[in-house]
Amino acid sequence: MGETYLGELEPAMVVPLLARASEKFSSYHYFPQIGSTNDAAKELARGSAGEIAVVVADCQTQGRGRSGRRWISEPGRGLWVSLLIRPNLSHWQAGVLSLGAAVAVAKALRLHCGQGQVALKWPNDVVAYQRKLAGILVEGGGATQVNWAVVGIGINTGRFPELKETIGRQVTSVEEIAGKPVSRAELLADLVAAFADVYALIKAAPTQVLTEFSSQCETMGQQIMWREVHGAEEITNRGLAVGLDDTGALLVQTVGDQRIRPLRASEVALVRPERD
Ligand code: BTN
């Protein structure tokens, strides 16, 4: 594991970097340990916190991922961050938000991992050499519009050989790819800068964000399999990933009837290439 030094994520170190990263940054909330930064950001959403409020923890005890999975968030091993925004997006634009967040994470990671290696997997994994570097969990609320959203981002920064034994060899980290330890404070500032740009684009020209995502997404053009839950039944399906619709749903041509249908991120789990 790379050396991390105490205080790396403390406000005194981080706030000046975030203020330089984006004029949209509004506040920074750091916890050495917390249940989940997404929950802390939701709490802020109930109060008067502005956009882009940044919640970071060195360690999460209840970190969560997509499809109700646990997200292991050990101290010093990653950047566990949630960004609060108040977007007033329609529900279809909210799908774009989660893909846009992945574009922003990938952009920040390229500054630390090298340009060539970092790619996207639909719906919102960031990978390098087919191994997961980062994941995104967007949660939001609002009746007719999404008027607040929490963009939860987990980036593996340090090495964690014991984790590989538990969840397999499909994970990697910035340190592993870059071959040297990463400054989580600098990575966070790059992430906030990239996210602020993408967020502005989501509001102004969401289709550009989708094009950007597609061009970096290695799921496109692949034969994939995925799981769908229908009541108590879980079905595995197969098809060819052919594109995205305007909401960010993945268009697949299903094996069998060759029909093109949209897969929504909230309805499917474990999307992966068929060859795996
Ligand atoms: C996934 O790939 O399944 C999404 C993982 C999202 C993890 C991050 S870590 C910060 C934030 N807090 C959480 O509890 N989850 C997200």
mmCIF file with all atom_site columns, N, CA and C in Angstrom, residues 214-274:
data_model
loop_
_atom_site.group_PDB
_atom_site.id
_atom_site.type_symbol
_atom_site.label_atom_id
_atom_site.label_alt_id
_atom_site.label_comp_id
_atom_site.label_asym_id
_atom_site.label_entity_id
_atom_site.label_seq_id
_atom_site.pdbx_PDB_ins_code
_atom_site.Cartn_x
_atom_site.Cartn_y
_atom_site.Cartn_z
_atom_site.occupancy
_atom_site.B_iso_or_equiv
_atom_site.pdbx_formal_charge
_atom_site.auth_seq_id
_atom_site.auth_comp_id
_atom_site.auth_asym_id
_atom_site.auth_atom_id
_atom_site.pdbx_PDB_model_num
ATOM 1   N N  . SER A 1 214 ? -20.162 7.638   -24.978 1.00 0.00 ? 214 SER A N  1
ATOM 2   C CA . SER A 1 214 ? -20.113 6.524   -25.949 1.00 0.00 ? 214 SER A CA 1
ATOM 3   C C  . SER A 1 214 ? -18.724 6.351   -26.527 1.00 0.00 ? 214 SER A C  1
ATOM 4   N N  . SER A 1 215 ? -18.056 7.478   -26.803 1.00 0.00 ? 215 SER A N  1
ATOM 5   C CA . SER A 1 215 ? -16.755 7.369   -27.473 1.00 0.00 ? 215 SER A CA 1
ATOM 6   C C  . SER A 1 215 ? -15.697 6.747   -26.553 1.00 0.00 ? 215 SER A C  1
ATOM 7   N N  . GLN A 1 216 ? -15.943 6.781   -25.249 1.00 0.00 ? 216 GLN A N  1
ATOM 8   C CA . GLN A 1 216 ? -14.954 6.212   -24.311 1.00 0.00 ? 216 GLN A CA 1
ATOM 9   C C  . GLN A 1 216 ? -15.411 4.879   -23.726 1.00 0.00 ? 216 GLN A C  1
ATOM 10  N N  . CYS A 1 217 ? -16.592 4.427   -24.174 1.00 0.00 ? 217 CYS A N  1
ATOM 11  C CA . CYS A 1 217 ? -17.227 3.296   -23.484 1.00 0.00 ? 217 CYS A CA 1
ATOM 12  C C  . CYS A 1 217 ? -16.912 1.979   -24.187 1.00 0.00 ? 217 CYS A C  1
ATOM 13  N N  . GLU A 1 218 ? -16.210 1.109   -23.480 1.00 0.00 ? 218 GLU A N  1
ATOM 14  C CA . GLU A 1 218 ? -15.811 -0.134  -24.140 1.00 0.00 ? 218 GLU A CA 1
ATOM 15  C C  . GLU A 1 218 ? -16.938 -1.161  -24.218 1.00 0.00 ? 218 GLU A C  1
ATOM 16  N N  . THR A 1 219 ? -18.089 -0.852  -23.631 1.00 0.00 ? 219 THR A N  1
ATOM 17  C CA . THR A 1 219 ? -19.245 -1.758  -23.761 1.00 0.00 ? 219 THR A CA 1
ATOM 18  C C  . THR A 1 219 ? -19.813 -1.716  -25.191 1.00 0.00 ? 219 THR A C  1
ATOM 19  N N  . MET A 1 220 ? -19.645 -0.557  -25.863 1.00 0.00 ? 220 MET A N  1
ATOM 20  C CA . MET A 1 220 ? -20.258 -0.390  -27.190 1.00 0.00 ? 220 MET A CA 1
ATOM 21  C C  . MET A 1 220 ? -19.685 -1.383  -28.196 1.00 0.00 ? 220 MET A C  1
ATOM 22  N N  . GLY A 1 221 ? -20.586 -1.990  -28.946 1.00 0.00 ? 221 GLY A N  1
ATOM 23  C CA . GLY A 1 221 ? -20.156 -2.944  -29.966 1.00 0.00 ? 221 GLY A CA 1
ATOM 24  C C  . GLY A 1 221 ? -19.819 -4.323  -29.402 1.00 0.00 ? 221 GLY A C  1
ATOM 25  N N  . GLN A 1 222 ? -19.997 -4.500  -28.104 1.00 0.00 ? 222 GLN A N  1
ATOM 26  C CA . GLN A 1 222 ? -19.684 -5.799  -27.495 1.00 0.00 ? 222 GLN A CA 1
ATOM 27  C C  . GLN A 1 222 ? -20.932 -6.660  -27.341 1.00 0.00 ? 222 GLN A C  1
ATOM 28  N N  . GLN A 1 223 ? -20.726 -7.970  -27.436 1.00 0.00 ? 223 GLN A N  1
ATOM 29  C CA . GLN A 1 223 ? -21.780 -8.896  -27.023 1.00 0.00 ? 223 GLN A CA 1
ATOM 30  C C  . GLN A 1 223 ? -21.746 -8.907  -25.504 1.00 0.00 ? 223 GLN A C  1
ATOM 31  N N  . ILE A 1 224 ? -22.883 -8.621  -24.891 1.00 0.00 ? 224 ILE A N  1
ATOM 32  C CA . ILE A 1 224 ? -22.884 -8.555  -23.424 1.00 0.00 ? 224 ILE A CA 1
ATOM 33  C C  . ILE A 1 224 ? -23.963 -9.462  -22.842 1.00 0.00 ? 224 ILE A C  1
ATOM 34  N N  . MET A 1 225 ? -23.826 -9.714  -21.557 1.00 0.00 ? 225 MET A N  1
ATOM 35  C CA . MET A 1 225 ? -24.917 -10.381 -20.838 1.00 0.00 ? 225 MET A CA 1
ATOM 36  C C  . MET A 1 225 ? -25.252 -9.533  -19.612 1.00 0.00 ? 225 MET A C  1
ATOM 37  N N  . TRP A 1 226 ? -26.496 -9.644  -19.207 1.00 0.00 ? 226 TRP A N  1
ATOM 38  C CA . TRP A 1 226 ? -26.931 -8.865  -18.042 1.00 0.00 ? 226 TRP A CA 1
ATOM 39  C C  . TRP A 1 226 ? -28.017 -9.620  -17.311 1.00 0.00 ? 226 TRP A C  1
ATOM 40  N N  . ARG A 1 227 ? -28.263 -9.206  -16.074 1.00 0.00 ? 227 ARG A N  1
ATOM 41  C CA . ARG A 1 227 ? -29.320 -9.835  -15.267 1.00 0.00 ? 227 ARG A CA 1
ATOM 42  C C  . ARG A 1 227 ? -30.445 -8.860  -15.038 1.00 0.00 ? 227 ARG A C  1
ATOM 43  N N  . GLU A 1 228 ? -31.660 -9.366  -15.182 1.00 0.00 ? 228 GLU A N  1
ATOM 44  C CA . GLU A 1 228 ? -32.842 -8.544  -14.899 1.00 0.00 ? 228 GLU A CA 1
ATOM 45  C C  . GLU A 1 228 ? -33.657 -9.232  -13.823 1.00 0.00 ? 228 GLU A C  1
ATOM 46  N N  . VAL A 1 229 ? -34.196 -8.431  -12.925 1.00 0.00 ? 229 VAL A N  1
ATOM 47  C CA . VAL A 1 229 ? -35.031 -9.011  -11.871 1.00 0.00 ? 229 VAL A CA 1
ATOM 48  C C  . VAL A 1 229 ? -36.484 -8.726  -12.207 1.00 0.00 ? 229 VAL A C  1
ATOM 49  N N  . HIS A 1 230 ? -37.280 -9.788  -12.301 1.00 0.00 ? 230 HIS A N  1
ATOM 50  C CA . HIS A 1 230 ? -38.727 -9.643  -12.525 1.00 0.00 ? 230 HIS A CA 1
ATOM 51  C C  . HIS A 1 230 ? -39.418 -10.310 -11.349 1.00 0.00 ? 230 HIS A C  1
ATOM 52  N N  . GLY A 1 231 ? -39.830 -9.517  -10.379 1.00 0.00 ? 231 GLY A N  1
ATOM 53  C CA . GLY A 1 231 ? -40.423 -10.078 -9.161  1.00 0.00 ? 231 GLY A CA 1
ATOM 54  C C  . GLY A 1 231 ? -39.396 -10.935 -8.460  1.00 0.00 ? 231 GLY A C  1
ATOM 55  N N  . ALA A 1 232 ? -39.755 -12.207 -8.223  1.00 0.00 ? 232 ALA A N  1
ATOM 56  C CA . ALA A 1 232 ? -38.832 -13.097 -7.518  1.00 0.00 ? 232 ALA A CA 1
ATOM 57  C C  . ALA A 1 232 ? -37.872 -13.777 -8.496  1.00 0.00 ? 232 ALA A C  1
ATOM 58  N N  . GLU A 1 233 ? -38.109 -13.543 -9.782  1.00 0.00 ? 233 GLU A N  1
ATOM 59  C CA . GLU A 1 233 ? -37.340 -14.266 -10.807 1.00 0.00 ? 233 GLU A CA 1
ATOM 60  C C  . GLU A 1 233 ? -36.175 -13.411 -11.313 1.00 0.00 ? 233 GLU A C  1
ATOM 61  N N  . GLU A 1 234 ? -35.026 -14.047 -11.518 1.00 0.00 ? 234 GLU A N  1
ATOM 62  C CA . GLU A 1 234 ? -33.879 -13.336 -12.077 1.00 0.00 ? 234 GLU A CA 1
ATOM 63  C C  . GLU A 1 234 ? -33.540 -13.958 -13.424 1.00 0.00 ? 234 GLU A C  1
ATOM 64  N N  . ILE A 1 235 ? -33.485 -13.118 -14.446 1.00 0.00 ? 235 ILE A N  1
ATOM 65  C CA . ILE A 1 235 ? -33.277 -13.647 -15.796 1.00 0.00 ? 235 ILE A CA 1
ATOM 66  C C  . ILE A 1 235 ? -31.949 -13.136 -16.346 1.00 0.00 ? 235 ILE A C  1
ATOM 67  N N  . THR A 1 236 ? -31.184 -14.033 -16.973 1.00 0.00 ? 236 THR A N  1
ATOM 68  C CA . THR A 1 236 ? -29.962 -13.602 -17.660 1.00 0.00 ? 236 THR A CA 1
ATOM 69  C C  . THR A 1 236 ? -30.278 -13.462 -19.137 1.00 0.00 ? 236 THR A C  1
ATOM 70  N N  . ASN A 1 237 ? -29.914 -12.320 -19.705 1.00 0.00 ? 237 ASN A N  1
ATOM 71  C CA . ASN A 1 237 ? -30.166 -12.051 -21.112 1.00 0.00 ? 237 ASN A CA 1
ATOM 72  C C  . ASN A 1 237 ? -28.872 -11.738 -21.833 1.00 0.00 ? 237 ASN A C  1
ATOM 73  N N  . ARG A 1 238 ? -28.914 -11.860 -23.165 1.00 0.00 ? 238 ARG A N  1
ATOM 74  C CA . ARG A 1 238 ? -27.720 -11.577 -23.967 1.00 0.00 ? 238 ARG A CA 1
ATOM 75  C C  . ARG A 1 238 ? -28.073 -10.708 -25.152 1.00 0.00 ? 238 ARG A C  1
ATOM 76  N N  . GLY A 1 239 ? -27.099 -9.899  -25.588 1.00 0.00 ? 239 GLY A N  1
ATOM 77  C CA . GLY A 1 239 ? -27.342 -9.081  -26.772 1.00 0.00 ? 239 GLY A CA 1
ATOM 78  C C  . GLY A 1 239 ? -26.112 -8.280  -27.146 1.00 0.00 ? 239 GLY A C  1
ATOM 79  N N  . LEU A 1 240 ? -26.267 -7.525  -28.241 1.00 0.00 ? 240 LEU A N  1
ATOM 80  C CA . LEU A 1 240 ? -25.176 -6.694  -28.737 1.00 0.00 ? 240 LEU A CA 1
ATOM 81  C C  . LEU A 1 240 ? -25.445 -5.247  -28.323 1.00 0.00 ? 240 LEU A C  1
ATOM 82  N N  . ALA A 1 241 ? -24.475 -4.607  -27.672 1.00 0.00 ? 241 ALA A N  1
ATOM 83  C CA . ALA A 1 241 ? -24.642 -3.196  -27.273 1.00 0.00 ? 241 ALA A CA 1
ATOM 84  C C  . ALA A 1 241 ? -24.424 -2.320  -28.501 1.00 0.00 ? 241 ALA A C  1
ATOM 85  N N  . VAL A 1 242 ? -25.471 -1.561  -28.888 1.00 0.00 ? 242 VAL A N  1
ATOM 86  C CA . VAL A 1 242 ? -25.358 -0.805  -30.138 1.00 0.00 ? 242 VAL A CA 1
ATOM 87  C C  . VAL A 1 242 ? -25.356 0.718   -29.953 1.00 0.00 ? 242 VAL A C  1
ATOM 88  N N  . GLY A 1 243 ? -25.703 1.209   -28.777 1.00 0.00 ? 243 GLY A N  1
ATOM 89  C CA . GLY A 1 243 ? -25.688 2.669   -28.604 1.00 0.00 ? 243 GLY A CA 1
ATOM 90  C C  . GLY A 1 243 ? -26.404 3.074   -27.337 1.00 0.00 ? 243 GLY A C  1
ATOM 91  N N  . LEU A 1 244 ? -26.670 4.375   -27.243 1.00 0.00 ? 244 LEU A N  1
ATOM 92  C CA . LEU A 1 244 ? -27.390 4.927   -26.085 1.00 0.00 ? 244 LEU A CA 1
ATOM 93  C C  . LEU A 1 244 ? -28.618 5.663   -26.587 1.00 0.00 ? 244 LEU A C  1
ATOM 94  N N  . ASP A 1 245 ? -29.693 5.663   -25.802 1.00 0.00 ? 245 ASP A N  1
ATOM 95  C CA . ASP A 1 245 ? -30.795 6.557   -26.165 1.00 0.00 ? 245 ASP A CA 1
ATOM 96  C C  . ASP A 1 245 ? -30.615 7.889   -25.424 1.00 0.00 ? 245 ASP A C  1
ATOM 97  N N  . ASP A 1 246 ? -31.575 8.810   -25.588 1.00 0.00 ? 246 ASP A N  1
ATOM 98  C CA . ASP A 1 246 ? -31.421 10.155  -25.027 1.00 0.00 ? 246 ASP A CA 1
ATOM 99  C C  . ASP A 1 246 ? -31.388 10.190  -23.504 1.00 0.00 ? 246 ASP A C  1
ATOM 100 N N  . THR A 1 247 ? -31.866 9.119   -22.869 1.00 0.00 ? 247 THR A N  1
ATOM 101 C CA . THR A 1 247 ? -31.892 9.100   -21.404 1.00 0.00 ? 247 THR A CA 1
ATOM 102 C C  . THR A 1 247 ? -30.637 8.452   -20.823 1.00 0.00 ? 247 THR A C  1
ATOM 103 N N  . GLY A 1 248 ? -29.756 7.968   -21.698 1.00 0.00 ? 248 GLY A N  1
ATOM 104 C CA . GLY A 1 248 ? -28.562 7.267   -21.215 1.00 0.00 ? 248 GLY A CA 1
ATOM 105 C C  . GLY A 1 248 ? -28.775 5.762   -21.096 1.00 0.00 ? 248 GLY A C  1
ATOM 106 N N  . ALA A 1 249 ? -29.975 5.282   -21.453 1.00 0.00 ? 249 ALA A N  1
ATOM 107 C CA . ALA A 1 249 ? -30.196 3.828   -21.439 1.00 0.00 ? 249 ALA A CA 1
ATOM 108 C C  . ALA A 1 249 ? -29.353 3.188   -22.546 1.00 0.00 ? 249 ALA A C  1
ATOM 109 N N  . LEU A 1 250 ? -28.870 1.966   -22.287 1.00 0.00 ? 250 LEU A N  1
ATOM 110 C CA . LEU A 1 250 ? -28.051 1.254   -23.275 1.00 0.00 ? 250 LEU A CA 1
ATOM 111 C C  . LEU A 1 250 ? -28.972 0.542   -24.255 1.00 0.00 ? 250 LEU A C  1
ATOM 112 N N  . LEU A 1 251 ? -28.766 0.789   -25.557 1.00 0.00 ? 251 LEU A N  1
ATOM 113 C CA . LEU A 1 251 ? -29.568 0.091   -26.566 1.00 0.00 ? 251 LEU A CA 1
ATOM 114 C C  . LEU A 1 251 ? -28.899 -1.218  -26.901 1.00 0.00 ? 251 LEU A C  1
ATOM 115 N N  . VAL A 1 252 ? -29.648 -2.302  -26.766 1.00 0.00 ? 252 VAL A N  1
ATOM 116 C CA . VAL A 1 252 ? -29.088 -3.622  -27.073 1.00 0.00 ? 252 VAL A CA 1
ATOM 117 C C  . VAL A 1 252 ? -29.964 -4.334  -28.096 1.00 0.00 ? 252 VAL A C  1
ATOM 118 N N  . GLN A 1 253 ? -29.282 -5.060  -28.969 1.00 0.00 ? 253 GLN A N  1
ATOM 119 C CA . GLN A 1 253 ? -30.002 -5.912  -29.911 1.00 0.00 ? 253 GLN A CA 1
ATOM 120 C C  . GLN A 1 253 ? -29.980 -7.307  -29.309 1.00 0.00 ? 253 GLN A C  1
ATOM 121 N N  . THR A 1 254 ? -31.140 -7.756  -28.877 1.00 0.00 ? 254 THR A N  1
ATOM 122 C CA . THR A 1 254 ? -31.158 -8.999  -28.110 1.00 0.00 ? 254 THR A CA 1
ATOM 123 C C  . THR A 1 254 ? -30.943 -10.214 -29.006 1.00 0.00 ? 254 THR A C  1
ATOM 124 N N  . VAL A 1 255 ? -30.248 -11.184 -28.454 1.00 0.00 ? 255 VAL A N  1
ATOM 125 C CA . VAL A 1 255 ? -30.051 -12.451 -29.149 1.00 0.00 ? 255 VAL A CA 1
ATOM 126 C C  . VAL A 1 255 ? -31.430 -13.100 -29.232 1.00 0.00 ? 255 VAL A C  1
ATOM 127 N N  . GLY A 1 256 ? -31.729 -13.707 -30.346 1.00 0.00 ? 256 GLY A N  1
ATOM 128 C CA . GLY A 1 256 ? -33.044 -14.340 -30.492 1.00 0.00 ? 256 GLY A CA 1
ATOM 129 C C  . GLY A 1 256 ? -33.884 -13.500 -31.411 1.00 0.00 ? 256 GLY A C  1
ATOM 130 N N  . ASP A 1 257 ? -34.679 -12.570 -30.828 1.00 0.00 ? 257 ASP A N  1
ATOM 131 C CA . ASP A 1 257 ? -35.608 -11.827 -31.694 1.00 0.00 ? 257 ASP A CA 1
ATOM 132 C C  . ASP A 1 257 ? -34.960 -10.621 -32.387 1.00 0.00 ? 257 ASP A C  1
ATOM 133 N N  . GLN A 1 258 ? -33.677 -10.329 -32.066 1.00 0.00 ? 258 GLN A N  1
ATOM 134 C CA . GLN A 1 258 ? -32.934 -9.233  -32.733 1.00 0.00 ? 258 GLN A CA 1
ATOM 135 C C  . GLN A 1 258 ? -33.571 -7.864  -32.527 1.00 0.00 ? 258 GLN A C  1
ATOM 136 N N  . ARG A 1 259 ? -34.489 -7.795  -31.585 1.00 0.00 ? 259 ARG A N  1
ATOM 137 C CA . ARG A 1 259 ? -35.163 -6.539  -31.292 1.00 0.00 ? 259 ARG A CA 1
ATOM 138 C C  . ARG A 1 259 ? -34.174 -5.582  -30.617 1.00 0.00 ? 259 ARG A C  1
ATOM 139 N N  . ILE A 1 260 ? -34.301 -4.276  -30.914 1.00 0.00 ? 260 ILE A N  1
ATOM 140 C CA . ILE A 1 260 ? -33.459 -3.320  -30.183 1.00 0.00 ? 260 ILE A CA 1
ATOM 141 C C  . ILE A 1 260 ? -34.264 -2.787  -29.007 1.00 0.00 ? 260 ILE A C  1
ATOM 142 N N  . ARG A 1 261 ? -33.726 -2.941  -27.829 1.00 0.00 ? 261 ARG A N  1
ATOM 143 C CA . ARG A 1 261 ? -34.451 -2.463  -26.648 1.00 0.00 ? 261 ARG A CA 1
ATOM 144 C C  . ARG A 1 261 ? -33.523 -1.705  -25.705 1.00 0.00 ? 261 ARG A C  1
ATOM 145 N N  . PRO A 1 262 ? -34.084 -0.749  -24.947 1.00 0.00 ? 262 PRO A N  1
ATOM 146 C CA . PRO A 1 262 ? -33.243 0.021   -24.018 1.00 0.00 ? 262 PRO A CA 1
ATOM 147 C C  . PRO A 1 262 ? -33.087 -0.697  -22.675 1.00 0.00 ? 262 PRO A C  1
ATOM 148 N N  . LEU A 1 263 ? -31.882 -0.730  -22.161 1.00 0.00 ? 263 LEU A N  1
ATOM 149 C CA . LEU A 1 263 ? -31.650 -1.235  -20.804 1.00 0.00 ? 263 LEU A CA 1
ATOM 150 C C  . LEU A 1 263 ? -31.447 -0.032  -19.899 1.00 0.00 ? 263 LEU A C  1
ATOM 151 N N  . ARG A 1 264 ? -32.248 0.053   -18.845 1.00 0.00 ? 264 ARG A N  1
ATOM 152 C CA . ARG A 1 264 ? -32.066 1.157   -17.904 1.00 0.00 ? 264 ARG A CA 1
ATOM 153 C C  . ARG A 1 264 ? -31.197 0.683   -16.750 1.00 0.00 ? 264 ARG A C  1
ATOM 154 N N  . ALA A 1 265 ? -30.286 1.578   -16.340 1.00 0.00 ? 265 ALA A N  1
ATOM 155 C CA . ALA A 1 265 ? -29.317 1.190   -15.309 1.00 0.00 ? 265 ALA A CA 1
ATOM 156 C C  . ALA A 1 265 ? -30.008 0.698   -14.042 1.00 0.00 ? 265 ALA A C  1
ATOM 157 N N  . SER A 1 266 ? -31.156 1.284   -13.720 1.00 0.00 ? 266 SER A N  1
ATOM 158 C CA . SER A 1 266 ? -31.831 0.908   -12.468 1.00 0.00 ? 266 SER A CA 1
ATOM 159 C C  . SER A 1 266 ? -32.468 -0.478  -12.555 1.00 0.00 ? 266 SER A C  1
ATOM 160 N N  . GLU A 1 267 ? -32.598 -1.020  -13.770 1.00 0.00 ? 267 GLU A N  1
ATOM 161 C CA . GLU A 1 267 ? -33.328 -2.285  -13.924 1.00 0.00 ? 267 GLU A CA 1
ATOM 162 C C  . GLU A 1 267 ? -32.422 -3.494  -14.136 1.00 0.00 ? 267 GLU A C  1
ATOM 163 N N  . VAL A 1 268 ? -31.132 -3.241  -14.320 1.00 0.00 ? 268 VAL A N  1
ATOM 164 C CA . VAL A 1 268 ? -30.251 -4.374  -14.630 1.00 0.00 ? 268 VAL A CA 1
ATOM 165 C C  . VAL A 1 268 ? -29.069 -4.419  -13.670 1.00 0.00 ? 268 VAL A C  1
ATOM 166 N N  . ALA A 1 269 ? -28.526 -5.621  -13.518 1.00 0.00 ? 269 ALA A N  1
ATOM 167 C CA . ALA A 1 269 ? -27.334 -5.789  -12.680 1.00 0.00 ? 269 ALA A CA 1
ATOM 168 C C  . ALA A 1 269 ? -26.317 -6.603  -13.460 1.00 0.00 ? 269 ALA A C  1
ATOM 169 N N  . LEU A 1 270 ? -25.089 -6.478  -13.067 1.00 0.00 ? 270 LEU A N  1
ATOM 170 C CA . LEU A 1 270 ? -24.010 -7.301  -13.614 1.00 0.00 ? 270 LEU A CA 1
ATOM 171 C C  . LEU A 1 270 ? -23.955 -7.323  -15.136 1.00 0.00 ? 270 LEU A C  1
ATOM 172 N N  . VAL A 1 271 ? -23.834 -6.152  -15.706 1.00 0.00 ? 271 VAL A N  1
ATOM 173 C CA . VAL A 1 271 ? -23.654 -6.101  -17.156 1.00 0.00 ? 271 VAL A CA 1
ATOM 174 C C  . VAL A 1 271 ? -22.197 -6.458  -17.432 1.00 0.00 ? 271 VAL A C  1
ATOM 175 N N  . ARG A 1 272 ? -21.966 -7.457  -18.265 1.00 0.00 ? 272 ARG A N  1
ATOM 176 C CA . ARG A 1 272 ? -20.563 -7.782  -18.556 1.00 0.00 ? 272 ARG A CA 1
ATOM 177 C C  . ARG A 1 272 ? -20.414 -8.424  -19.925 1.00 0.00 ? 272 ARG A C  1
ATOM 178 N N  . PRO A 1 273 ? -19.195 -8.364  -20.481 1.00 0.00 ? 273 PRO A N  1
ATOM 179 C CA . PRO A 1 273 ? -18.992 -8.961  -21.786 1.00 0.00 ? 273 PRO A CA 1
ATOM 180 C C  . PRO A 1 273 ? -19.283 -10.446 -21.746 1.00 0.00 ? 273 PRO A C  1
ATOM 181 N N  . GLU A 1 274 ? -19.824 -10.969 -22.842 1.00 0.00 ? 274 GLU A N  1
ATOM 182 C CA . GLU A 1 274 ? -20.217 -12.382 -22.850 1.00 0.00 ? 274 GLU A CA 1
ATOM 183 C C  . GLU A 1 274 ? -19.027 -13.307 -22.729 1.00 0.00 ? 274 GLU A C  1
#
